[in-house]
């Protein structure tokens, strides 16, 4: 190969002017037809190259650019003399002489962004300066048409790849980590000085959470890194910030250009959240298109995230849910596993009589049970327990799941503390006039609860078609029988609980008093229950 300098421009004749206009129209028509037919790049070049070779009077033509998957490829037509044209187009652009002929190459670019290289090979030596100049101008006309089309293809491909990357990030089981990665990826492609995600809490819809980013990096988040101005706005406006335009939020960002995108769900009237972006310079259509696509994907991700939180909230307190969802492999904590757990059964004394004689409608019974059970579950959660289920009016709690980080003594302590709290608030309810009147009607000395507490091995995890968190073991059955033995405002604990509490150094536990060890045979349990009464 013998390089030759690029020829200086020669004077443009009328004949050449007409030729160049015709070449431009032919190239444009070929590319437009390819776009209308939605052809691939391979099909596009197969359509264009033969006609271009004919008009240029050239021996071969080639283009090196990225395909629809953003992988660099070389497409060619004509006789390259057995030489791979991709290697020839990889060198310096301009004129070069080879054994196979004279090659002219030119970079394809739009607004300074290179999108590929065009090369045309003519047979024979370069000829005089005028010939080279005419060929360069012809090459420039073809390049003008090609580079715009390639830029469209590359822009669409890059956008598609970016969307796939963001979707992959948002699929992260840890929602916050996925969100951080998605925004960072977006900021690497488009200018993103400011980005705010404001979204509802799944379990408490009146509570809003937020994450703000500057140039793709997390700046503030509700909870651990709060923003004082945002906290103030949340206090003033609450969930109203999700409705209407972003006028209130605009003032927060010092008059910078803002754009708000509501993230809403088709099945609910209330928005899930809002995206707000801001920049002194505004955003290009390309950037806004990506932001809207991200908002749409994020909407579905929030729905899935909220659905999971709502499901877990049936069993676990907020702190445990947060800890679970911060673990990418949190499902491992929910798989069935055999562990020694604290077990609590709590049942309202005389509930059948209360239902038969104390209430005027099933609705009234439902409201009463709802209030009592919600407070009972709060007692279980307050001491790190898991709400297993309700059987009638009986609330069942487990202590140890889902992480099983405490020892058997701590589990026994937590179960007994929760039992005491349930006894205390149930007795306090008797002081309410309507509850006192209810107890008088059914001839009860007050509202009471019978509680059984056990420490036993059980198989704990998500079970059944509804994936409820529960436990199975003979110990669960024993606790149910123990609870049925308990009298008015009485808590009975199994011998295993009593033995574990002996090792406790907690002042609260050291003050507890128990009755004598009692053995009671019960139906469907092989051995008599060995238990103690916890004295109030």
Coordinates of C-alpha atoms in Angstrom, one line a residue:
X1 CA 0.0 0.0 0.0
X2 CA 1.3 3.4 -1.0
X3 CA -0.4 6.3 0.8
X4 CA -1.1 9.4 -1.2
X5 CA -2.0 12.9 0.1
X6 CA -5.6 14.0 0.0
X7 CA -6.1 16.0 -3.2
X8 CA -6.9 19.7 -3.0
X9 CA -10.5 20.7 -4.1
X10 CA -10.9 21.4 -7.8
X11 CA -13.4 23.8 -9.3
X12 CA -17.0 22.4 -9.3
X13 CA -18.4 22.2 -12.9
X14 CA -22.1 22.4 -13.8
X15 CA -21.9 18.8 -14.9
X16 CA -20.4 17.6 -11.7
X17 CA -22.9 19.7 -9.7
X18 CA -25.8 17.9 -11.5
X19 CA -24.1 14.6 -10.9
X20 CA -23.7 15.2 -7.2
X21 CA -27.3 16.3 -6.8
X22 CA -28.5 13.2 -8.6
X23 CA -26.2 11.0 -6.5
X24 CA -27.6 12.6 -3.3
X25 CA -31.2 12.1 -4.5
X26 CA -30.5 8.4 -5.4
X27 CA -28.8 7.8 -2.0
X28 CA -31.6 9.5 -0.1
X29 CA -34.3 7.6 -2.0
X30 CA -32.6 4.3 -1.3
X31 CA -32.2 5.0 2.4
X32 CA -35.8 6.3 2.8
X33 CA -37.2 3.2 1.1
X34 CA -35.1 1.1 3.5
X35 CA -36.4 3.0 6.5
X36 CA -40.0 2.7 5.3
X37 CA -39.5 -1.1 5.0
X38 CA -38.0 -1.1 8.5
X39 CA -35.0 -3.1 7.1
X40 CA -32.0 -4.1 9.1
X41 CA -28.6 -2.5 8.4
X42 CA -27.6 -5.6 6.4
X43 CA -30.7 -5.3 4.2
X44 CA -30.2 -1.5 3.9
X45 CA -26.6 -1.9 2.6
X46 CA -27.6 -4.8 0.3
X47 CA -30.2 -2.4 -1.2
X48 CA -27.9 0.6 -1.5
X49 CA -24.4 -0.7 -2.4
X50 CA -25.0 -2.0 -5.9
X51 CA -26.7 1.2 -7.1
X52 CA -24.0 3.4 -5.4
X53 CA -21.2 1.4 -7.1
X54 CA -22.9 1.9 -10.4
X55 CA -23.2 5.7 -10.0
X56 CA -19.7 6.1 -8.6
X57 CA -18.1 3.9 -11.2
X58 CA -16.2 2.2 -8.4
X59 CA -14.9 -1.3 -7.9
X60 CA -16.0 -1.8 -4.3
X61 CA -17.6 -0.1 -1.4
X62 CA -17.7 -0.8 2.4
X63 CA -19.0 0.7 5.6
X64 CA -17.7 -0.1 9.1
X65 CA -20.2 0.9 11.9
X66 CA -22.0 -0.6 14.8
X67 CA -25.0 -2.9 14.2
X68 CA -28.4 -2.9 15.9
X69 CA -26.8 -4.7 18.9
X70 CA -24.1 -2.0 19.0
X71 CA -21.4 -4.4 17.8
X72 CA -18.9 -3.1 15.3
X73 CA -19.2 -4.8 11.8
X74 CA -18.1 -4.2 8.3
X75 CA -20.5 -4.5 5.3
X76 CA -19.1 -4.5 1.8
X77 CA -20.0 -5.0 -1.9
X78 CA -17.8 -5.5 -4.9
X79 CA -14.3 -6.8 -5.6
X80 CA -11.8 -6.1 -2.8
X81 CA -9.2 -8.5 -4.2
X82 CA -9.5 -11.0 -1.4
X83 CA -8.7 -8.4 1.2
X84 CA -10.9 -7.8 4.2
X85 CA -12.1 -4.2 3.8
X86 CA -12.6 -3.8 7.6
X87 CA -8.9 -3.6 8.1
X88 CA -8.4 -1.1 5.4
X89 CA -11.2 1.2 6.8
X90 CA -9.6 1.0 10.3
X91 CA -6.6 3.0 9.2
X92 CA -6.3 6.8 8.7
X93 CA -9.1 8.3 6.6
X94 CA -8.4 9.9 3.2
X95 CA -6.7 8.6 0.1
X96 CA -4.5 5.5 -0.1
X97 CA -3.2 3.4 -3.0
X98 CA -3.3 -0.4 -2.8
X99 CA -2.5 -3.2 -5.2
X100 CA -6.3 -3.6 -5.7
X101 CA -6.8 0.1 -6.6
X102 CA -7.3 3.5 -5.1
X103 CA -9.1 3.8 -1.8
X104 CA -10.8 6.8 -0.4
X105 CA -12.2 6.7 3.2
X106 CA -14.2 9.2 5.2
X107 CA -15.5 9.3 8.8
X108 CA -19.3 9.2 9.2
X109 CA -20.3 11.5 12.0
X110 CA -23.2 13.7 13.2
X111 CA -22.5 16.8 15.2
X112 CA -19.0 15.6 15.9
X113 CA -20.0 12.2 17.0
X114 CA -18.4 9.5 14.9
X115 CA -20.8 6.7 13.8
X116 CA -18.6 4.8 11.4
X117 CA -16.3 4.9 8.3
X118 CA -17.2 4.8 4.6
X119 CA -14.7 3.5 2.0
X120 CA -14.9 3.4 -1.8
X121 CA -12.3 1.5 -3.9
X122 CA -11.7 2.6 -7.5
X123 CA -9.7 0.4 -9.9
X124 CA -6.3 1.7 -11.0
X125 CA -4.1 4.5 -9.8
X126 CA -5.5 7.7 -8.3
X127 CA -5.3 9.8 -11.4
X128 CA -4.8 13.6 -11.3
X129 CA -5.8 16.0 -8.5
X130 CA -9.1 16.9 -10.3
X131 CA -10.2 13.2 -10.4
X132 CA -9.4 12.8 -6.7
X133 CA -11.2 16.0 -5.8
X134 CA -14.3 14.8 -7.7
X135 CA -14.2 11.4 -6.0
X136 CA -13.9 13.0 -2.6
X137 CA -16.9 15.3 -3.2
X138 CA -18.9 12.3 -4.4
X139 CA -17.8 10.4 -1.3
X140 CA -18.9 13.4 0.9
X141 CA -22.4 13.4 -0.7
X142 CA -22.9 9.7 0.1
X143 CA -21.5 10.1 3.6
X144 CA -23.9 13.1 4.2
X145 CA -26.8 10.8 3.6
X146 CA -25.4 7.7 5.4
X147 CA -24.3 9.3 8.6
X148 CA -27.7 10.7 9.5
X149 CA -29.4 7.4 9.0
X150 CA -26.7 5.6 11.0
X151 CA -27.0 8.1 13.8
X152 CA -30.7 7.3 14.0
X153 CA -30.0 3.6 14.1
X154 CA -27.3 4.0 16.7
X155 CA -29.3 6.4 18.9
X156 CA -32.3 3.9 18.9
X157 CA -29.9 1.0 19.6
X158 CA -28.2 2.9 22.4
X159 CA -31.5 3.9 23.9
X160 CA -32.7 0.3 23.7
X161 CA -29.5 -0.9 25.4
X162 CA -29.8 1.7 28.1
X163 CA -33.4 0.8 28.8
X164 CA -32.4 -2.9 29.1
X165 CA -29.6 -2.0 31.5
X166 CA -31.9 0.1 33.6
X167 CA -34.5 -2.6 33.6
X168 CA -31.9 -5.1 34.7
X169 CA -30.8 -2.8 37.5
X170 CA -34.4 -2.3 38.6
X171 CA -34.9 -6.1 38.7
X172 CA -32.5 -6.1 41.7
X173 CA -34.4 -7.6 44.7
X174 CA -33.1 -4.7 46.8
X175 CA -35.3 -1.9 45.3
X176 CA -33.1 1.0 46.6
X177 CA -29.9 -0.5 45.3
X178 CA -31.5 -1.2 41.9
X179 CA -32.8 2.4 41.7
X180 CA -29.3 3.8 42.5
X181 CA -27.7 1.8 39.7
X182 CA -30.4 2.7 37.2
X183 CA -30.1 6.5 37.9
X184 CA -26.3 6.2 37.8
X185 CA -26.4 4.4 34.4
X186 CA -28.8 7.0 33.0
X187 CA -26.6 9.8 34.2
X188 CA -23.6 8.3 32.3
X189 CA -25.5 8.7 29.0
X190 CA -27.4 12.0 29.5
X191 CA -26.9 15.1 31.6
X192 CA -28.8 14.5 34.8
X193 CA -27.9 17.3 37.3
X194 CA -30.9 16.6 39.6
X195 CA -33.2 13.6 40.0
X196 CA -35.9 13.0 42.7
X197 CA -38.0 9.9 43.2
X198 CA -40.9 10.4 45.6
X199 CA -43.0 7.4 46.4
X200 CA -45.6 6.0 48.8
X201 CA -45.0 3.5 51.5
X202 CA -46.7 0.3 50.5
X203 CA -48.1 -0.5 54.0
X204 CA -48.7 3.1 55.1
X205 CA -49.9 5.0 51.9
X206 CA -50.0 8.3 53.8
X207 CA -46.2 8.1 54.3
X208 CA -43.9 9.2 51.5
X209 CA -40.3 8.1 50.9
X210 CA -37.7 9.9 48.7
X211 CA -34.3 9.5 47.1
X212 CA -32.5 12.4 45.4
X213 CA -29.5 12.3 43.2
X214 CA -27.0 14.8 41.8
X215 CA -25.3 13.8 38.6
X216 CA -26.3 10.2 39.2
X217 CA -25.0 9.9 42.8
X218 CA -27.3 9.5 45.7
X219 CA -27.5 12.8 47.7
X220 CA -30.4 12.4 50.1
X221 CA -32.8 9.7 51.1
X222 CA -35.6 9.6 53.6
X223 CA -34.5 8.0 56.8
X224 CA -30.7 7.8 56.9
X225 CA -29.7 10.9 54.8
X226 CA -32.7 13.2 55.1
X227 CA -33.0 16.5 53.2
X228 CA -34.3 19.3 55.5
X229 CA -36.1 21.2 52.8
X230 CA -37.8 18.1 51.5
X231 CA -38.7 17.0 55.0
X232 CA -40.3 20.4 55.6
X233 CA -42.3 20.1 52.3
X234 CA -43.5 16.6 53.3
X235 CA -44.6 17.9 56.6
X236 CA -46.6 20.8 55.0
X237 CA -48.1 19.0 52.0
X238 CA -47.9 15.2 52.6
X239 CA -49.2 13.1 49.7
X240 CA -50.5 16.2 47.9
X241 CA -47.0 16.5 46.5
X242 CA -47.9 13.6 44.2
X243 CA -50.8 15.3 42.6
X244 CA -51.0 18.0 40.0
X245 CA -47.9 19.7 38.7
X246 CA -44.6 20.1 40.4
X247 CA -45.1 23.7 41.4
X248 CA -44.3 23.2 45.0
X249 CA -41.3 21.1 44.2
X250 CA -40.0 23.6 41.6
X251 CA -39.6 26.2 44.3
X252 CA -37.5 23.8 46.2
X253 CA -35.0 23.6 43.4
X254 CA -34.3 27.3 43.1
X255 CA -36.1 28.0 39.9
X256 CA -34.1 25.4 37.9
X257 CA -35.9 23.8 35.0
X258 CA -38.0 20.8 36.3
X259 CA -40.0 18.1 34.8
X260 CA -42.3 15.8 36.7
X261 CA -43.5 12.4 35.6
X262 CA -46.3 10.8 37.6
X263 CA -45.8 7.1 38.2
X264 CA -49.3 5.7 38.4
X265 CA -51.0 2.3 38.3
X266 CA -53.8 1.3 36.0
X267 CA -55.6 -0.4 38.9
X268 CA -55.6 2.4 41.4
X269 CA -56.7 6.0 41.3
X270 CA -53.9 7.2 43.6
X271 CA -50.4 7.7 42.1
X272 CA -47.6 5.5 43.4
X273 CA -45.1 8.3 43.2
X274 CA -43.4 11.0 41.2
X275 CA -40.2 11.6 39.3
X276 CA -38.8 15.1 39.2
X277 CA -35.7 16.1 37.2
X278 CA -34.1 19.5 37.1
X279 CA -31.3 21.3 35.2
X280 CA -30.4 24.9 34.5
X281 CA -30.1 23.9 30.8
X282 CA -33.2 21.8 30.4
X283 CA -33.3 18.4 28.8
X284 CA -33.1 17.1 25.3
X285 CA -35.9 15.1 23.7
X286 CA -33.6 12.1 23.9
X287 CA -33.1 12.5 27.6
X288 CA -36.7 13.1 28.4
X289 CA -37.7 10.0 26.4
X290 CA -35.3 7.9 28.5
X291 CA -36.6 9.5 31.7
X292 CA -40.2 8.7 30.7
X293 CA -39.3 5.1 29.8
X294 CA -37.5 4.8 33.2
X295 CA -40.7 6.1 34.9
X296 CA -42.8 3.5 33.1
X297 CA -40.5 0.7 34.1
X298 CA -40.2 2.1 37.6
X299 CA -44.0 2.1 37.9
X300 CA -44.1 -1.6 37.4
X301 CA -41.2 -2.2 39.7
X302 CA -42.8 -0.2 42.5
X303 CA -46.0 -2.2 42.0
X304 CA -44.0 -5.4 42.4
X305 CA -42.0 -4.0 45.3
X306 CA -45.2 -2.8 47.1
X307 CA -46.9 -6.1 46.5
X308 CA -44.0 -7.9 48.2
X309 CA -43.9 -5.4 51.1
X310 CA -47.7 -5.8 51.6
X311 CA -47.4 -9.6 51.5
X312 CA -44.6 -9.5 54.1
X313 CA -46.4 -7.0 56.3
X314 CA -49.0 -9.7 57.1
X315 CA -46.4 -11.4 59.2
X316 CA -43.4 -9.1 60.0
X317 CA -43.0 -5.7 61.5
X318 CA -41.6 -2.8 59.3
X319 CA -38.0 -3.2 60.7
X320 CA -37.9 -6.9 59.7
X321 CA -39.3 -6.2 56.3
X322 CA -36.7 -3.5 55.7
X323 CA -34.0 -5.9 56.8
X324 CA -35.3 -8.7 54.6
X325 CA -35.6 -6.5 51.5
X326 CA -32.1 -5.1 52.0
X327 CA -30.8 -8.7 51.4
X328 CA -30.6 -9.6 47.7
X329 CA -31.2 -13.2 48.7
X330 CA -33.8 -12.5 51.3
X331 CA -35.9 -15.5 50.1
X332 CA -33.4 -17.8 51.9
X333 CA -34.8 -16.4 55.2
X334 CA -38.3 -17.4 54.2
X335 CA -37.6 -21.0 53.1
X336 CA -38.8 -23.7 55.4
X337 CA -36.2 -24.4 58.1
X338 CA -36.3 -26.3 61.4
X339 CA -35.6 -24.2 64.4
X340 CA -36.4 -23.9 68.1
X341 CA -38.9 -21.0 68.4
X342 CA -40.9 -19.2 71.0
X343 CA -44.6 -19.9 70.4
X344 CA -47.5 -17.8 71.8
X345 CA -51.3 -18.5 71.6
X346 CA -53.6 -15.8 72.9
X347 CA -57.4 -16.2 73.0
X348 CA -60.1 -13.8 74.4
X349 CA -61.9 -15.3 77.4
X350 CA -65.5 -16.1 76.9
X351 CA -65.4 -15.0 73.3
X352 CA -68.3 -17.4 72.2
X353 CA -70.5 -16.0 74.9
X354 CA -69.5 -12.4 73.9
X355 CA -70.4 -13.1 70.3
X356 CA -73.7 -14.8 71.1
X357 CA -75.0 -12.3 73.8
X358 CA -72.9 -9.2 73.6
X359 CA -73.1 -7.9 70.0
X360 CA -76.1 -7.0 67.9
X361 CA -74.5 -7.8 64.5
X362 CA -71.6 -9.7 62.9
X363 CA -70.2 -6.4 61.8
X364 CA -69.9 -5.3 65.4
X365 CA -68.1 -8.6 66.2
X366 CA -65.7 -7.9 63.3
X367 CA -64.8 -4.4 64.5
X368 CA -64.2 -5.6 68.0
X369 CA -61.9 -8.5 66.9
X370 CA -60.1 -6.2 64.4
X371 CA -59.2 -3.7 67.2
X372 CA -58.1 -6.3 69.7
X373 CA -56.1 -8.5 67.3
X374 CA -54.3 -5.5 65.8
X375 CA -53.1 -4.4 69.3
X376 CA -52.2 -8.0 70.1
X377 CA -50.1 -8.3 66.9
X378 CA -48.4 -5.0 67.8
X379 CA -47.4 -6.5 71.1
X380 CA -45.9 -9.5 69.3
X381 CA -44.1 -7.3 66.8
X382 CA -42.8 -4.9 69.5
X383 CA -40.8 -7.8 71.0
X384 CA -39.4 -9.0 67.6
X385 CA -42.0 -11.7 67.0
X386 CA -43.8 -12.8 63.8
X387 CA -47.5 -12.9 63.5
X388 CA -48.4 -16.4 62.3
X389 CA -52.1 -16.3 61.9
X390 CA -55.5 -15.9 63.6
X391 CA -57.7 -18.9 64.2
X392 CA -61.1 -17.5 65.2
X393 CA -60.1 -14.9 67.9
X394 CA -56.9 -16.7 68.8
X395 CA -53.7 -14.8 67.8
X396 CA -50.6 -16.9 67.2
X397 CA -47.1 -15.5 67.4
X398 CA -43.6 -16.9 66.8
X399 CA -40.3 -15.6 68.2
X400 CA -37.0 -16.3 66.4
X401 CA -38.0 -16.0 62.8
X402 CA -37.1 -14.8 60.2
X403 CA -33.4 -14.4 61.0
X404 CA -33.0 -16.7 64.0
X405 CA -30.2 -14.5 65.4
X406 CA -31.3 -14.7 69.0
X407 CA -30.7 -17.6 71.4
X408 CA -33.4 -19.7 73.1
X409 CA -33.3 -17.6 76.2
X410 CA -34.0 -14.4 74.3
X411 CA -36.8 -16.1 72.4
X412 CA -38.5 -17.2 75.6
X413 CA -38.1 -13.7 77.1
X414 CA -39.6 -12.1 74.1
X415 CA -42.6 -14.5 74.1
X416 CA -43.3 -13.9 77.8
X417 CA -42.9 -10.1 77.4
X418 CA -45.4 -10.1 74.6
X419 CA -47.8 -12.3 76.6
X420 CA -47.6 -9.8 79.5
X421 CA -48.3 -6.9 77.2
X422 CA -51.3 -8.6 75.7
X423 CA -52.7 -9.4 79.1
X424 CA -52.2 -5.8 80.2
X425 CA -53.8 -4.0 77.3
X426 CA -56.7 -6.5 77.2
X427 CA -57.4 -5.7 80.9
X428 CA -57.2 -2.0 80.2
X429 CA -59.9 -2.3 77.6
X430 CA -62.3 -3.2 80.4
X431 CA -62.1 0.4 81.6
X432 CA -63.7 1.7 78.4
X433 CA -67.4 2.3 79.0
X434 CA -68.6 0.3 76.0
X435 CA -66.4 -2.7 76.8
X436 CA -67.5 -2.6 80.5
X437 CA -71.1 -2.5 79.4
X438 CA -70.5 -5.4 77.1
X439 CA -68.9 -7.5 79.9
X440 CA -71.9 -6.7 82.2
X441 CA -74.4 -7.9 79.5
X442 CA -72.6 -11.2 79.2
X443 CA -71.9 -11.5 82.9
X444 CA -68.1 -11.5 82.7
X445 CA -65.9 -9.8 85.4
X446 CA -64.1 -7.9 82.6
X447 CA -62.4 -8.5 79.3
X448 CA -59.6 -11.1 79.6
X449 CA -57.4 -13.3 77.6
X450 CA -56.0 -16.8 78.0
X451 CA -52.4 -17.2 76.9
X452 CA -50.1 -20.2 76.3
X453 CA -46.4 -19.9 75.8
X454 CA -44.0 -22.6 74.6
X455 CA -40.4 -23.1 73.4
X456 CA -40.2 -25.9 70.9
X457 CA -38.7 -27.0 67.6
X458 CA -40.9 -26.2 64.6
X459 CA -40.6 -26.1 60.8
X460 CA -41.0 -22.4 59.9
X461 CA -41.3 -20.7 56.5
X462 CA -43.7 -19.7 53.8
X463 CA -46.2 -22.5 53.1
X464 CA -49.3 -23.1 51.1
X465 CA -50.8 -21.5 47.9
X466 CA -50.9 -18.1 49.6
X467 CA -47.3 -18.4 50.8
X468 CA -48.2 -17.6 54.4
X469 CA -45.4 -17.5 57.0
X470 CA -46.3 -20.2 59.6
X471 CA -44.9 -23.1 61.6
X472 CA -45.6 -26.8 61.9
X473 CA -44.7 -29.1 64.8
X474 CA -46.1 -31.0 67.7
X475 CA -45.0 -28.0 69.8
X476 CA -47.6 -25.9 68.0
X477 CA -50.3 -28.3 68.9
X478 CA -49.0 -28.5 72.5
X479 CA -49.2 -24.7 72.8
X480 CA -52.8 -24.7 71.5
X481 CA -53.7 -27.2 74.1
X482 CA -51.9 -25.3 76.8
X483 CA -53.7 -22.1 75.9
X484 CA -57.1 -23.9 76.1
X485 CA -56.2 -24.8 79.7
X486 CA -55.6 -21.2 80.7
X487 CA -58.3 -19.5 82.7
X488 CA -59.5 -15.9 83.0
X489 CA -56.5 -13.5 82.4
X490 CA -54.1 -16.4 82.9
X491 CA -50.8 -17.1 81.2
X492 CA -49.4 -20.7 81.2
X493 CA -45.9 -21.4 80.1
X494 CA -44.4 -24.8 79.2
X495 CA -41.6 -26.3 81.2
X496 CA -39.1 -25.5 78.3
X497 CA -39.9 -21.8 78.7
X498 CA -39.5 -21.9 82.5
X499 CA -36.1 -23.6 82.2
X500 CA -34.9 -21.1 79.6
X501 CA -35.9 -18.1 81.7
X502 CA -33.8 -19.4 84.6
X503 CA -30.8 -18.5 82.5
X504 CA -32.0 -14.9 81.9
X505 CA -30.3 -12.0 83.6
X506 CA -33.0 -9.5 82.6
X507 CA -34.4 -7.6 85.6
X508 CA -37.9 -8.0 84.2
X509 CA -37.6 -11.7 84.0
X510 CA -35.9 -12.1 87.4
X511 CA -39.0 -10.5 89.0
X512 CA -41.5 -13.0 87.4
X513 CA -43.2 -15.4 89.7
X514 CA -44.5 -18.8 88.7
X515 CA -46.8 -21.3 90.3
X516 CA -45.8 -25.0 90.9
X517 CA -45.0 -27.4 88.0
X518 CA -48.3 -29.0 86.9
X519 CA -48.8 -32.0 84.7
X520 CA -52.1 -32.1 82.7
X521 CA -53.1 -34.8 80.2
X522 CA -54.7 -33.4 77.1
X523 CA -56.5 -34.8 74.1
X524 CA -54.4 -35.9 71.1
X525 CA -51.1 -35.3 73.0
X526 CA -49.1 -38.4 74.0
X527 CA -47.5 -37.0 77.1
X528 CA -49.1 -34.8 79.7
X529 CA -48.3 -31.1 79.4
X530 CA -45.7 -30.0 82.0
X531 CA -46.4 -26.3 82.6
X532 CA -46.3 -23.4 85.1
X533 CA -48.7 -20.6 85.8
X534 CA -47.2 -17.1 85.3
X535 CA -48.5 -15.1 88.3
X536 CA -49.6 -11.6 87.6

